[in-house]
């Protein structure tokens, strides 16, 4: 599986390399595929300005290979956002958040001019949902949001022993039938106390690079 992730990361790198300039800032996702991308990017660190990161885990990896990481609030333009996914359908709608970082990931995906998704072929699905949909919720809303999720047809499962970098719990929604990913993404986010959910359909990737 690592070879397939590496193949996807290499495709994204080949896509961005000709366009890197001294002022280019690249957004970096979270997860094992993103970490492979970071390691590949390290060789070219002198060709661009630096990165913005979706997690402490990725920041540590970036700084470890000598790539500059900026606070996202101090950056005006992010040329690319490169990240993995847990599921990807044929319309390039995604489920993310297996690593619990989907809220920050979605912020960077929206800021970036181009969102590049890097996945191994096992992530391709005909319909989103089997992985489950992670939602980040405020502590105070955990039970209420879970009851609302049941009304949407899902089965909420608290991710035990895990909080996000903003110290919020994650509830994974199982058994959700996602006929329209855009509507489902918006419906879940309308529940008071939900910070964000792991469906990326409203801002989906511009390109998906699959390692096969
Ligand atoms: C983290 C994510 C990851 O992109 C997703 O879980 C895929 O991870 P990996 O590249 O390790 O398969 O959304 O929140």
PDB file of C-alpha atoms and ligand atoms in Angstrom:
ATOM      1  CA  UNK A   1       0.000   0.000   0.000  1.00  0.00           C
ATOM      2  CA  UNK A   2       2.915   2.347   0.703  1.00  0.00           C
ATOM      3  CA  UNK A   3       4.080   2.030  -2.918  1.00  0.00           C
ATOM      4  CA  UNK A   4       0.622   3.051  -4.137  1.00  0.00           C
ATOM      5  CA  UNK A   5       0.539   6.045  -1.786  1.00  0.00           C
ATOM      6  CA  UNK A   6       3.998   7.025  -2.995  1.00  0.00           C
ATOM      7  CA  UNK A   7       2.875   6.751  -6.622  1.00  0.00           C
ATOM      8  CA  UNK A   8      -0.026   9.131  -5.912  1.00  0.00           C
ATOM      9  CA  UNK A   9       2.195  11.585  -4.032  1.00  0.00           C
ATOM     10  CA  UNK A  10       4.728  11.564  -6.895  1.00  0.00           C
ATOM     11  CA  UNK A  11       1.995  12.386  -9.417  1.00  0.00           C
ATOM     12  CA  UNK A  12       0.967  15.434  -7.367  1.00  0.00           C
ATOM     13  CA  UNK A  13       4.578  16.514  -6.994  1.00  0.00           C
ATOM     14  CA  UNK A  14       5.166  16.243 -10.755  1.00  0.00           C
ATOM     15  CA  UNK A  15       2.043  18.341 -11.291  1.00  0.00           C
ATOM     16  CA  UNK A  16       3.119  21.215  -9.051  1.00  0.00           C
ATOM     17  CA  UNK A  17       6.907  21.212  -9.616  1.00  0.00           C
ATOM     18  CA  UNK A  18       6.913  23.202 -12.888  1.00  0.00           C
ATOM     19  CA  UNK A  19       4.785  25.923 -11.248  1.00  0.00           C
ATOM     20  CA  UNK A  20       6.710  26.460  -8.012  1.00  0.00           C
ATOM     21  CA  UNK A  21       7.989  30.007  -7.495  1.00  0.00           C
ATOM     22  CA  UNK A  22       9.861  31.744  -4.649  1.00  0.00           C
ATOM     23  CA  UNK A  23       6.535  33.107  -3.302  1.00  0.00           C
ATOM     24  CA  UNK A  24       4.545  29.845  -3.569  1.00  0.00           C
ATOM     25  CA  UNK A  25       2.903  28.563  -0.377  1.00  0.00           C
ATOM     26  CA  UNK A  26       1.625  24.965  -0.318  1.00  0.00           C
ATOM     27  CA  UNK A  27      -1.037  23.632   2.064  1.00  0.00           C
ATOM     28  CA  UNK A  28      -0.286  20.231   3.552  1.00  0.00           C
ATOM     29  CA  UNK A  29      -2.813  17.651   4.741  1.00  0.00           C
ATOM     30  CA  UNK A  30      -2.563  14.990   7.408  1.00  0.00           C
ATOM     31  CA  UNK A  31      -2.014  11.236   7.256  1.00  0.00           C
ATOM     32  CA  UNK A  32       0.402   8.683   5.880  1.00  0.00           C
ATOM     33  CA  UNK A  33      -0.017   9.719   2.223  1.00  0.00           C
ATOM     34  CA  UNK A  34       0.533  13.381   3.099  1.00  0.00           C
ATOM     35  CA  UNK A  35       3.677  12.393   5.005  1.00  0.00           C
ATOM     36  CA  UNK A  36       5.037  10.626   1.929  1.00  0.00           C
ATOM     37  CA  UNK A  37       4.300  13.803  -0.035  1.00  0.00           C
ATOM     38  CA  UNK A  38       6.171  15.888   2.570  1.00  0.00           C
ATOM     39  CA  UNK A  39       9.224  13.652   2.258  1.00  0.00           C
ATOM     40  CA  UNK A  40       9.193  13.952  -1.548  1.00  0.00           C
ATOM     41  CA  UNK A  41       8.680  17.718  -1.349  1.00  0.00           C
ATOM     42  CA  UNK A  42      11.710  18.102   0.925  1.00  0.00           C
ATOM     43  CA  UNK A  43      14.099  17.621  -1.995  1.00  0.00           C
ATOM     44  CA  UNK A  44      12.609  20.714  -3.641  1.00  0.00           C
ATOM     45  CA  UNK A  45      12.293  22.937  -0.558  1.00  0.00           C
ATOM     46  CA  UNK A  46      14.404  25.712  -2.078  1.00  0.00           C
ATOM     47  CA  UNK A  47      11.984  26.181  -4.978  1.00  0.00           C
ATOM     48  CA  UNK A  48       9.099  27.639  -2.932  1.00  0.00           C
ATOM     49  CA  UNK A  49       8.429  29.881   0.053  1.00  0.00           C
ATOM     50  CA  UNK A  50       6.957  27.382   2.493  1.00  0.00           C
ATOM     51  CA  UNK A  51       3.804  25.663   3.686  1.00  0.00           C
ATOM     52  CA  UNK A  52       0.745  25.925   5.870  1.00  0.00           C
ATOM     53  CA  UNK A  53      -0.107  22.793   7.805  1.00  0.00           C
ATOM     54  CA  UNK A  54      -3.361  21.057   8.781  1.00  0.00           C
ATOM     55  CA  UNK A  55      -2.024  19.444  11.956  1.00  0.00           C
ATOM     56  CA  UNK A  56       0.736  19.365  14.547  1.00  0.00           C
ATOM     57  CA  UNK A  57       1.702  15.953  13.200  1.00  0.00           C
ATOM     58  CA  UNK A  58       2.315  17.337   9.703  1.00  0.00           C
ATOM     59  CA  UNK A  59       4.001  20.471  11.065  1.00  0.00           C
ATOM     60  CA  UNK A  60       6.475  18.282  12.955  1.00  0.00           C
ATOM     61  CA  UNK A  61       7.206  16.257   9.821  1.00  0.00           C
ATOM     62  CA  UNK A  62       7.609  19.401   7.669  1.00  0.00           C
ATOM     63  CA  UNK A  63       9.946  21.092  10.111  1.00  0.00           C
ATOM     64  CA  UNK A  64      11.855  17.838  10.515  1.00  0.00           C
ATOM     65  CA  UNK A  65      12.773  17.886   6.809  1.00  0.00           C
ATOM     66  CA  UNK A  66      13.561  21.612   6.893  1.00  0.00           C
ATOM     67  CA  UNK A  67      10.426  22.993   5.218  1.00  0.00           C
ATOM     68  CA  UNK A  68       9.158  26.316   6.606  1.00  0.00           C
ATOM     69  CA  UNK A  69       5.635  26.282   8.112  1.00  0.00           C
ATOM     70  CA  UNK A  70       3.654  29.561   8.286  1.00  0.00           C
ATOM     71  CA  UNK A  71       0.656  30.415  10.434  1.00  0.00           C
ATOM     72  CA  UNK A  72      -2.264  30.274   8.030  1.00  0.00           C
ATOM     73  CA  UNK A  73      -3.496  33.668   9.234  1.00  0.00           C
ATOM     74  CA  UNK A  74      -0.257  35.249   8.059  1.00  0.00           C
ATOM     75  CA  UNK A  75      -0.569  33.963   4.505  1.00  0.00           C
ATOM     76  CA  UNK A  76      -2.668  35.566   1.755  1.00  0.00           C
ATOM     77  CA  UNK A  77      -2.323  33.023  -1.034  1.00  0.00           C
ATOM     78  CA  UNK A  78      -2.070  29.261  -0.922  1.00  0.00           C
ATOM     79  CA  UNK A  79      -1.425  27.905  -4.408  1.00  0.00           C
ATOM     80  CA  UNK A  80      -2.069  24.208  -3.710  1.00  0.00           C
ATOM     81  CA  UNK A  81      -3.517  22.105  -0.942  1.00  0.00           C
ATOM     82  CA  UNK A  82      -2.336  18.487  -1.064  1.00  0.00           C
ATOM     83  CA  UNK A  83      -4.016  15.857   1.097  1.00  0.00           C
ATOM     84  CA  UNK A  84      -5.139  12.233   1.253  1.00  0.00           C
ATOM     85  CA  UNK A  85      -8.650  10.899   1.820  1.00  0.00           C
ATOM     86  CA  UNK A  86     -10.486   7.941   3.295  1.00  0.00           C
ATOM     87  CA  UNK A  87     -13.010   7.585   0.445  1.00  0.00           C
ATOM     88  CA  UNK A  88     -13.350   9.149  -3.006  1.00  0.00           C
ATOM     89  CA  UNK A  89     -16.311   8.640  -5.356  1.00  0.00           C
ATOM     90  CA  UNK A  90     -16.369   8.973  -9.141  1.00  0.00           C
ATOM     91  CA  UNK A  91     -17.401  12.643  -8.875  1.00  0.00           C
ATOM     92  CA  UNK A  92     -14.394  13.344  -6.610  1.00  0.00           C
ATOM     93  CA  UNK A  93     -16.505  13.838  -3.497  1.00  0.00           C
ATOM     94  CA  UNK A  94     -14.496  12.745  -0.471  1.00  0.00           C
ATOM     95  CA  UNK A  95     -14.769  11.468   3.055  1.00  0.00           C
ATOM     96  CA  UNK A  96     -11.867  12.569   5.231  1.00  0.00           C
ATOM     97  CA  UNK A  97     -11.124  12.740   8.921  1.00  0.00           C
ATOM     98  CA  UNK A  98      -9.763   9.286   9.652  1.00  0.00           C
ATOM     99  CA  UNK A  99      -6.973  11.157  11.406  1.00  0.00           C
ATOM    100  CA  UNK A 100      -9.407  13.545  13.074  1.00  0.00           C
ATOM    101  CA  UNK A 101      -7.969  16.618  11.341  1.00  0.00           C
ATOM    102  CA  UNK A 102     -10.790  17.272   8.848  1.00  0.00           C
ATOM    103  CA  UNK A 103     -11.817  20.690  10.212  1.00  0.00           C
ATOM    104  CA  UNK A 104      -8.389  22.237   9.691  1.00  0.00           C
ATOM    105  CA  UNK A 105      -8.042  20.300   6.441  1.00  0.00           C
ATOM    106  CA  UNK A 106     -11.290  21.786   5.135  1.00  0.00           C
ATOM    107  CA  UNK A 107     -10.150  25.307   5.999  1.00  0.00           C
ATOM    108  CA  UNK A 108      -6.946  24.848   3.975  1.00  0.00           C
ATOM    109  CA  UNK A 109      -8.787  23.152   1.096  1.00  0.00           C
ATOM    110  CA  UNK A 110     -11.057  26.194   0.862  1.00  0.00           C
ATOM    111  CA  UNK A 111      -8.237  28.723   1.038  1.00  0.00           C
ATOM    112  CA  UNK A 112      -6.154  27.027  -1.663  1.00  0.00           C
ATOM    113  CA  UNK A 113      -6.485  27.865  -5.335  1.00  0.00           C
ATOM    114  CA  UNK A 114      -6.145  24.172  -6.224  1.00  0.00           C
ATOM    115  CA  UNK A 115      -6.983  21.211  -4.039  1.00  0.00           C
ATOM    116  CA  UNK A 116      -5.040  18.086  -5.030  1.00  0.00           C
ATOM    117  CA  UNK A 117      -6.121  14.782  -3.507  1.00  0.00           C
ATOM    118  CA  UNK A 118      -3.617  11.912  -3.314  1.00  0.00           C
ATOM    119  CA  UNK A 119      -4.972   8.418  -2.699  1.00  0.00           C
ATOM    120  CA  UNK A 120      -4.150   4.801  -3.268  1.00  0.00           C
ATOM    121  CA  UNK A 121      -6.700   2.918  -5.340  1.00  0.00           C
ATOM    122  CA  UNK A 122      -8.266   1.246  -2.265  1.00  0.00           C
ATOM    123  CA  UNK A 123      -9.895   4.603  -1.436  1.00  0.00           C
ATOM    124  CA  UNK A 124     -12.023   4.634  -4.607  1.00  0.00           C
ATOM    125  CA  UNK A 125     -15.698   3.853  -3.908  1.00  0.00           C
ATOM    126  CA  UNK A 126     -18.871   3.873  -6.006  1.00  0.00           C
ATOM    127  CA  UNK A 127     -20.777   5.561  -3.168  1.00  0.00           C
ATOM    128  CA  UNK A 128     -19.527   7.418  -0.081  1.00  0.00           C
ATOM    129  CA  UNK A 129     -20.390   6.160   3.387  1.00  0.00           C
ATOM    130  CA  UNK A 130     -18.925   2.761   4.273  1.00  0.00           C
ATOM    131  CA  UNK A 131     -15.948   4.365   6.061  1.00  0.00           C
ATOM    132  CA  UNK A 132     -18.321   6.405   8.234  1.00  0.00           C
ATOM    133  CA  UNK A 133     -18.460  10.192   8.463  1.00  0.00           C
ATOM    134  CA  UNK A 134     -16.357  11.768  11.223  1.00  0.00           C
ATOM    135  CA  UNK A 135     -17.822  14.862  12.868  1.00  0.00           C
ATOM    136  CA  UNK A 136     -16.023  17.192  15.262  1.00  0.00           C
ATOM    137  CA  UNK A 137     -18.424  18.480  17.919  1.00  0.00           C
ATOM    138  CA  UNK A 138     -18.239  20.747  20.931  1.00  0.00           C
ATOM    139  CA  UNK A 139     -18.256  18.751  24.189  1.00  0.00           C
ATOM    140  CA  UNK A 140     -21.565  20.346  25.180  1.00  0.00           C
ATOM    141  CA  UNK A 141     -23.223  19.205  21.941  1.00  0.00           C
ATOM    142  CA  UNK A 142     -22.044  15.592  21.851  1.00  0.00           C
ATOM    143  CA  UNK A 143     -25.292  13.943  22.997  1.00  0.00           C
ATOM    144  CA  UNK A 144     -27.602  16.382  21.209  1.00  0.00           C
ATOM    145  CA  UNK A 145     -25.671  16.095  17.932  1.00  0.00           C
ATOM    146  CA  UNK A 146     -25.720  12.308  18.230  1.00  0.00           C
ATOM    147  CA  UNK A 147     -29.525  12.330  18.592  1.00  0.00           C
ATOM    148  CA  UNK A 148     -29.822  14.590  15.524  1.00  0.00           C
ATOM    149  CA  UNK A 149     -27.545  12.232  13.567  1.00  0.00           C
ATOM    150  CA  UNK A 150     -29.938   9.365  14.322  1.00  0.00           C
ATOM    151  CA  UNK A 151     -32.722  11.480  12.752  1.00  0.00           C
ATOM    152  CA  UNK A 152     -30.567  11.721   9.588  1.00  0.00           C
ATOM    153  CA  UNK A 153     -30.443   7.908   9.528  1.00  0.00           C
ATOM    154  CA  UNK A 154     -26.915   7.442  10.912  1.00  0.00           C
ATOM    155  CA  UNK A 155     -25.532   5.554  13.889  1.00  0.00           C
ATOM    156  CA  UNK A 156     -23.284   7.790  16.019  1.00  0.00           C
ATOM    157  CA  UNK A 157     -20.200   6.266  17.665  1.00  0.00           C
ATOM    158  CA  UNK A 158     -18.006   8.366  19.936  1.00  0.00           C
ATOM    159  CA  UNK A 159     -14.311   7.949  19.025  1.00  0.00           C
ATOM    160  CA  UNK A 160     -13.043   6.837  22.416  1.00  0.00           C
ATOM    161  CA  UNK A 161      -9.870   8.393  23.800  1.00  0.00           C
ATOM    162  CA  UNK A 162      -9.529  10.857  20.918  1.00  0.00           C
ATOM    163  CA  UNK A 163      -9.919  14.629  20.817  1.00  0.00           C
ATOM    164  CA  UNK A 164      -9.030  17.001  18.000  1.00  0.00           C
ATOM    165  CA  UNK A 165      -6.244  19.570  18.197  1.00  0.00           C
ATOM    166  CA  UNK A 166      -8.938  22.033  19.281  1.00  0.00           C
ATOM    167  CA  UNK A 167      -9.733  19.634  22.129  1.00  0.00           C
ATOM    168  CA  UNK A 168     -13.150  18.617  20.759  1.00  0.00           C
ATOM    169  CA  UNK A 169     -14.547  15.069  20.644  1.00  0.00           C
ATOM    170  CA  UNK A 170     -15.115  13.205  17.386  1.00  0.00           C
ATOM    171  CA  UNK A 171     -18.280  11.259  16.668  1.00  0.00           C
ATOM    172  CA  UNK A 172     -18.107   8.811  13.752  1.00  0.00           C
ATOM    173  CA  UNK A 173     -21.396   8.395  11.907  1.00  0.00           C
ATOM    174  CA  UNK A 174     -21.889   4.853  10.663  1.00  0.00           C
ATOM    175  CA  UNK A 175     -24.620   3.463   8.376  1.00  0.00           C
ATOM    176  CA  UNK A 176     -25.342   6.837   6.808  1.00  0.00           C
ATOM    177  CA  UNK A 177     -26.907   6.670   3.342  1.00  0.00           C
ATOM    178  CA  UNK A 178     -25.291   9.494   1.365  1.00  0.00           C
ATOM    179  CA  UNK A 179     -27.327   9.952  -1.816  1.00  0.00           C
ATOM    180  CA  UNK A 180     -26.342  13.592  -2.246  1.00  0.00           C
ATOM    181  CA  UNK A 181     -22.960  14.396  -0.626  1.00  0.00           C
ATOM    182  CA  UNK A 182     -23.433  18.192  -0.890  1.00  0.00           C
ATOM    183  CA  UNK A 183     -26.812  18.088   0.851  1.00  0.00           C
ATOM    184  CA  UNK A 184     -25.555  15.662   3.511  1.00  0.00           C
ATOM    185  CA  UNK A 185     -22.444  17.774   4.210  1.00  0.00           C
ATOM    186  CA  UNK A 186     -24.597  20.876   4.656  1.00  0.00           C
ATOM    187  CA  UNK A 187     -27.280  19.059   6.708  1.00  0.00           C
ATOM    188  CA  UNK A 188     -24.801  17.694   9.247  1.00  0.00           C
ATOM    189  CA  UNK A 189     -23.114  21.074   9.610  1.00  0.00           C
ATOM    190  CA  UNK A 190     -26.484  22.715  10.352  1.00  0.00           C
ATOM    191  CA  UNK A 191     -26.733  20.809  13.639  1.00  0.00           C
ATOM    192  CA  UNK A 192     -25.869  23.292  16.417  1.00  0.00           C
ATOM    193  CA  UNK A 193     -22.590  22.329  18.080  1.00  0.00           C
ATOM    194  CA  UNK A 194     -21.133  20.519  15.058  1.00  0.00           C
ATOM    195  CA  UNK A 195     -17.811  22.150  14.178  1.00  0.00           C
ATOM    196  CA  UNK A 196     -17.446  20.383  10.833  1.00  0.00           C
ATOM    197  CA  UNK A 197     -17.868  16.994   9.232  1.00  0.00           C
ATOM    198  CA  UNK A 198     -15.616  14.881   7.033  1.00  0.00           C
ATOM    199  CA  UNK A 199     -17.601  15.074   3.783  1.00  0.00           C
ATOM    200  CA  UNK A 200     -15.707  17.186   1.241  1.00  0.00           C
ATOM    201  CA  UNK A 201     -18.307  17.768  -1.472  1.00  0.00           C
ATOM    202  CA  UNK A 202     -18.980  21.514  -1.309  1.00  0.00           C
ATOM    203  CA  UNK A 203     -15.230  22.130  -1.726  1.00  0.00           C
ATOM    204  CA  UNK A 204     -14.034  19.028  -3.488  1.00  0.00           C
ATOM    205  CA  UNK A 205     -10.626  18.428  -5.073  1.00  0.00           C
ATOM    206  CA  UNK A 206      -9.728  20.000  -8.417  1.00  0.00           C
ATOM    207  CA  UNK A 207      -7.656  16.923  -9.166  1.00  0.00           C
ATOM    208  CA  UNK A 208      -7.401  13.427  -7.730  1.00  0.00           C
ATOM    209  CA  UNK A 209      -4.125  11.537  -8.194  1.00  0.00           C
ATOM    210  CA  UNK A 210      -4.563   7.791  -7.717  1.00  0.00           C
ATOM    211  CA  UNK A 211      -1.676   5.448  -7.011  1.00  0.00           C
ATOM    212  CA  UNK A 212      -2.338   2.238  -8.920  1.00  0.00           C
TER     213      UNK A 212
HETATM  214  C1  LIG B   1      -6.873  12.825   8.125  1.00  0.00           C
HETATM  215  C2  LIG B   1      -7.348  12.458   6.768  1.00  0.00           C
HETATM  216  C3  LIG B   1      -6.452  11.617   5.928  1.00  0.00           C
HETATM  217  O1  LIG B   1      -6.231  12.278   4.730  1.00  0.00           O
HETATM  218  C4  LIG B   1      -7.119  10.300   5.662  1.00  0.00           C
HETATM  219  O2  LIG B   1      -7.422   9.676   6.888  1.00  0.00           O
HETATM  220  C5  LIG B   1      -6.231   9.386   4.820  1.00  0.00           C
HETATM  221  O3  LIG B   1      -5.116   8.991   5.553  1.00  0.00           O
HETATM  222  P1  LIG B   1      -3.954   8.105   4.927  1.00  0.00           P
HETATM  223  O4  LIG B   1      -3.231   8.946   3.924  1.00  0.00           O
HETATM  224  O5  LIG B   1      -3.101   7.723   6.099  1.00  0.00           O
HETATM  225  O6  LIG B   1      -4.586   6.901   4.278  1.00  0.00           O
HETATM  226  O7  LIG B   1      -8.406  12.830   6.337  1.00  0.00           O
HETATM  227  O8  LIG B   1      -7.836  13.561   8.822  1.00  0.00           O
END
